[in-house]
Amino acid sequence: MWTLKSLRIFIVSFCISLFVVSQVFAANVAVENGLYIVNDANGRAVITDGKKAVAREQAKQEALRDALEKAVNTCVPGIDKKIEYASLIEKIFSKTSTLVKNFKAVKENVDGDTLMLNGVCQINERKLDDILGPQIISMLGNPRVMIIVDEKVGKEAPFISTVEGELLQIFERAGYLIVDPDQAKMLLNLDPQKAFNDPSLIGGAARTLRADIIILARAVAGAFANQKIHGINLYGVSGTVQLKAVLTQTAYQISSKTISGGTGKKPVQTVSGGAEKIFRASVAQAAEEILYKIAYSMASAGSALGGTTINVKIAGADFKQSEAIKKYLLEFMGDGGELFTRSFKDGLLEVDLVSSKNAEEIASFLSDYAKIETFTPQNLSARIASAEQKTPVTVDKPNVVINIHIENVRWKNDAIDIENGVKNFIGSSGEVKSVFASPAVNLVVTYDGEIPEGKDAAAIKEFLERISIRIDSTTEDSVQGWRKGWL
């Protein structure tokens, strides 16, 4: 029987044990001057036919692997619990000669026919990032990034943002998916300066655009000196770039960096030209500091779920077909499989699958439904098969159906208002059903036979525009749009 006193002693002892374990792990790996110093790299090997030197080399290779694993777990705590961990380490271990330097054996023991080796070594932090970072980004399913920039030269915002252009290129090259900047600005309708100071203000817009991460940038530059030489105005310019990375779902800041620079002793003829040079150099340096830390933080926080994350794009599907495909995929993945819809637009369905199934198994399954165009371990692209090919997603339509997909609908009451509005417009000529899944509502209008005059997709489009819905696309059997404003 536990007494209150004995329970307290147990809890205190348990917490001390956890603290000691964490301190031992932390002591095994230190970060100094861009190097991981691994103080406890362990390896072992069996001595065969008395060949101790061969066993020692094998034990050293295992110690190097152990050092890499310790460094990787320092970068991304908890990564060894992910299902992709084994293949991840294999890919990194193939680069051992590039990464691990100055291995020194500290202790060697022989127990029977087993040689055990303990040593210290160094791992270049930047080189490990260059290999580990892209692998983690891919493992996460290529997170989607929304970039918001507050840029000023003097007191004016430049017509074309240098910082935004640089950030888009850097994050896209690293493997992140990018939210369309123009779409983000149109939906946001918010002063970027306010967004930088309070990221929670743009959380709703980011979630609507399926952004996993918000990158907020503030860039300011101005002249600190002005002189005239031989009739030419010359300026000294200084500037600062600040970057913040924020998790969309929680508005939690996971990384930040500030870099300042100036023209120094080399004056420039225009303030804007000097600012552009400073911004380019500062953005490159600041982004390099946070580029992979974002992915590491996401993976450590559990965004890399307990299964392989595969990004799947299927072209040529109407809305009803896309819903059927998602249903079949969930059934195929079985218990524990998860599906996250990123977008459906212009016949292109994009989803993330988290499953114990690999990309090849999913491609094989989808080949009954669609033509597989490309696939890698983390990405798969397909196109719906031709109509004459009998597949489970070819649906007979005894009635005429118009699918309506409205984004930026975050509350149930707003979805109900839209549904009731469409019902009143359609009247008794058809049936309207809806499915609400924040931040979107899907409506299906069904007519028995032909579409009544004045009730086709074009007429529905005009009605929706009258109730503050911005229409993106309209076909004979579908209407897609966005709910204007904030609900």
Tab-separated table of C-alpha atoms in Angstrom, residues 46-206:
chain	number	residue	atom	x	y	z
A	46	VAL	CA	33.336	-10.133	-32.630
A	47	ILE	CA	36.980	-11.253	-32.947
A	48	THR	CA	37.041	-13.940	-35.644
A	49	ASP	CA	40.056	-16.248	-36.123
A	50	GLY	CA	42.036	-14.140	-33.689
A	51	LYS	CA	41.980	-11.132	-36.026
A	52	LYS	CA	41.840	-8.422	-33.390
A	53	ALA	CA	42.795	-5.585	-35.774
A	54	VAL	CA	39.863	-6.409	-38.057
A	55	ALA	CA	37.486	-6.487	-35.074
A	56	ARG	CA	38.894	-3.159	-33.864
A	57	GLU	CA	38.127	-1.509	-37.245
A	58	GLN	CA	34.610	-2.975	-37.218
A	59	ALA	CA	34.090	-1.705	-33.659
A	60	LYS	CA	35.344	1.728	-34.748
A	61	GLN	CA	32.796	1.846	-37.588
A	62	GLU	CA	30.038	0.991	-35.126
A	63	ALA	CA	31.325	3.708	-32.772
A	64	LEU	CA	31.198	6.224	-35.617
A	65	ARG	CA	27.590	5.216	-36.282
A	66	ASP	CA	26.823	5.589	-32.580
A	67	ALA	CA	28.353	9.095	-32.652
A	68	LEU	CA	26.202	10.059	-35.635
A	69	GLU	CA	23.062	8.772	-33.921
A	70	LYS	CA	23.879	10.767	-30.786
A	71	ALA	CA	24.422	13.939	-32.859
A	72	VAL	CA	21.183	13.392	-34.812
A	73	ASN	CA	19.231	12.901	-31.578
A	74	THR	CA	20.761	16.107	-30.238
A	75	CYS	CA	19.501	17.937	-33.361
A	76	VAL	CA	16.073	16.300	-33.313
A	77	PRO	CA	15.229	14.929	-29.863
A	78	GLY	CA	12.961	11.908	-30.091
A	79	ILE	CA	13.681	11.239	-33.776
A	80	ASP	CA	14.731	7.679	-32.890
A	81	LYS	CA	11.079	6.942	-32.042
A	82	LYS	CA	9.933	7.636	-35.618
A	83	ILE	CA	9.233	4.800	-37.989
A	84	GLU	CA	11.556	6.299	-40.641
A	85	TYR	CA	14.530	6.479	-38.253
A	86	ALA	CA	16.372	3.347	-39.455
A	87	SER	CA	16.402	4.394	-43.135
A	88	LEU	CA	17.280	7.957	-42.121
A	89	ILE	CA	20.374	6.828	-40.209
A	90	GLU	CA	21.450	4.563	-43.092
A	91	LYS	CA	21.419	7.522	-45.474
A	92	ILE	CA	23.437	9.668	-43.056
A	93	PHE	CA	25.842	6.860	-42.150
A	94	SER	CA	26.824	6.549	-45.823
A	95	LYS	CA	28.410	10.007	-45.429
A	96	THR	CA	30.494	9.092	-42.354
A	97	SER	CA	33.849	9.946	-43.913
A	98	THR	CA	32.594	13.462	-44.691
A	99	LEU	CA	30.940	14.091	-41.331
A	100	VAL	CA	32.964	12.428	-38.558
A	101	LYS	CA	36.456	13.734	-37.884
A	102	ASN	CA	39.279	13.175	-35.377
A	103	PHE	CA	38.051	9.916	-33.864
A	104	LYS	CA	40.208	8.967	-30.879
A	105	ALA	CA	39.861	5.665	-29.016
A	106	VAL	CA	39.775	6.290	-25.271
A	107	LYS	CA	39.099	2.810	-23.958
A	108	GLU	CA	39.280	-0.711	-25.368
A	109	ASN	CA	38.110	-3.901	-23.640
A	110	VAL	CA	38.001	-7.540	-24.706
A	111	ASP	CA	35.351	-9.740	-23.135
A	112	GLY	CA	35.691	-13.294	-24.446
A	113	ASP	CA	35.576	-13.002	-28.220
A	114	THR	CA	34.021	-9.506	-28.209
A	115	LEU	CA	36.065	-6.308	-28.537
A	116	MET	CA	34.451	-3.148	-27.113
A	117	LEU	CA	35.656	0.311	-28.073
A	118	ASN	CA	34.882	3.708	-26.572
A	119	GLY	CA	36.063	6.958	-28.122
A	120	VAL	CA	35.550	10.677	-28.782
A	121	CYS	CA	35.102	12.424	-32.128
A	122	GLN	CA	33.838	15.584	-33.833
A	123	ILE	CA	30.973	16.071	-36.297
A	124	ASN	CA	30.677	19.222	-38.405
A	125	GLU	CA	27.344	20.851	-37.524
A	126	ARG	CA	26.829	22.583	-40.884
A	127	LYS	CA	27.694	19.469	-42.912
A	128	LEU	CA	25.322	17.375	-40.788
A	129	ASP	CA	22.574	19.963	-41.365
A	130	ASP	CA	23.139	19.803	-45.131
A	131	ILE	CA	22.487	16.044	-45.076
A	132	LEU	CA	20.017	15.680	-42.200
A	133	GLY	CA	17.925	18.795	-42.929
A	134	PRO	CA	16.573	17.788	-46.367
A	135	GLN	CA	15.869	14.272	-45.075
A	136	ILE	CA	13.784	15.627	-42.165
A	137	ILE	CA	11.926	18.039	-44.463
A	138	SER	CA	11.096	15.138	-46.777
A	139	MET	CA	10.108	12.928	-43.828
A	140	LEU	CA	7.678	15.622	-42.679
A	141	GLY	CA	6.000	15.528	-46.088
A	142	ASN	CA	7.523	18.847	-47.252
A	143	PRO	CA	5.886	21.354	-44.844
A	144	ARG	CA	3.966	24.230	-46.423
A	145	VAL	CA	5.340	27.697	-45.671
A	146	MET	CA	3.593	31.081	-45.808
A	147	ILE	CA	5.972	34.067	-46.008
A	148	ILE	CA	4.931	37.527	-44.788
A	149	VAL	CA	7.405	40.420	-45.154
A	150	ASP	CA	7.442	43.926	-43.649
A	151	GLU	CA	10.171	45.723	-45.640
A	152	LYS	CA	11.063	49.420	-45.464
A	153	VAL	CA	13.821	51.503	-47.043
A	154	GLY	CA	13.697	54.756	-45.164
A	155	LYS	CA	9.974	55.144	-44.532
A	156	GLU	CA	8.814	53.598	-47.796
A	157	ALA	CA	8.013	50.017	-48.755
A	158	PRO	CA	9.774	49.067	-52.038
A	159	PHE	CA	7.617	48.186	-55.044
A	160	ILE	CA	9.313	44.774	-55.293
A	161	SER	CA	10.399	43.117	-52.046
A	162	THR	CA	13.993	41.877	-52.124
A	163	VAL	CA	13.531	39.961	-48.868
A	164	GLU	CA	10.398	38.142	-50.026
A	165	GLY	CA	12.012	37.057	-53.289
A	166	GLU	CA	15.114	35.746	-51.526
A	167	LEU	CA	13.125	33.862	-48.880
A	168	LEU	CA	10.870	32.213	-51.466
A	169	GLN	CA	13.889	30.877	-53.358
A	170	ILE	CA	15.759	29.699	-50.238
A	171	PHE	CA	12.827	27.793	-48.720
A	172	GLU	CA	11.706	26.311	-52.031
A	173	ARG	CA	15.228	25.029	-52.783
A	174	ALA	CA	15.341	23.429	-49.326
A	175	GLY	CA	12.256	21.343	-50.118
A	176	TYR	CA	9.478	23.294	-48.423
A	177	LEU	CA	6.190	23.821	-50.249
A	178	ILE	CA	5.332	27.515	-50.686
A	179	VAL	CA	1.926	29.138	-50.268
A	180	ASP	CA	1.165	31.410	-53.227
A	181	PRO	CA	2.301	34.879	-51.940
A	182	ASP	CA	-0.345	36.738	-53.974
A	183	GLN	CA	-3.108	34.511	-52.620
A	184	ALA	CA	-1.797	35.014	-49.091
A	185	LYS	CA	-1.737	38.815	-49.452
A	186	MET	CA	-5.232	38.876	-50.941
A	187	LEU	CA	-6.652	36.795	-48.100
A	188	LEU	CA	-4.621	38.397	-45.342
A	189	ASN	CA	-5.649	42.047	-45.741
A	190	LEU	CA	-3.491	42.933	-42.724
A	191	ASP	CA	-0.568	45.277	-42.122
A	192	PRO	CA	2.581	43.063	-42.211
A	193	GLN	CA	4.014	45.124	-39.331
A	194	LYS	CA	1.094	44.102	-37.111
A	195	ALA	CA	1.498	40.494	-38.247
A	196	PHE	CA	5.178	40.505	-37.249
A	197	ASN	CA	4.345	41.832	-33.783
A	198	ASP	CA	1.394	39.456	-33.260
A	199	PRO	CA	1.532	36.254	-35.373
A	200	SER	CA	-1.790	35.045	-33.936
A	201	LEU	CA	-3.530	37.649	-36.127
A	202	ILE	CA	-2.734	35.652	-39.255
A	203	GLY	CA	-3.233	32.152	-37.878
A	204	GLY	CA	-6.685	31.829	-39.447
A	205	ALA	CA	-5.467	32.863	-42.891
A	206	ALA	CA	-2.496	30.503	-42.656
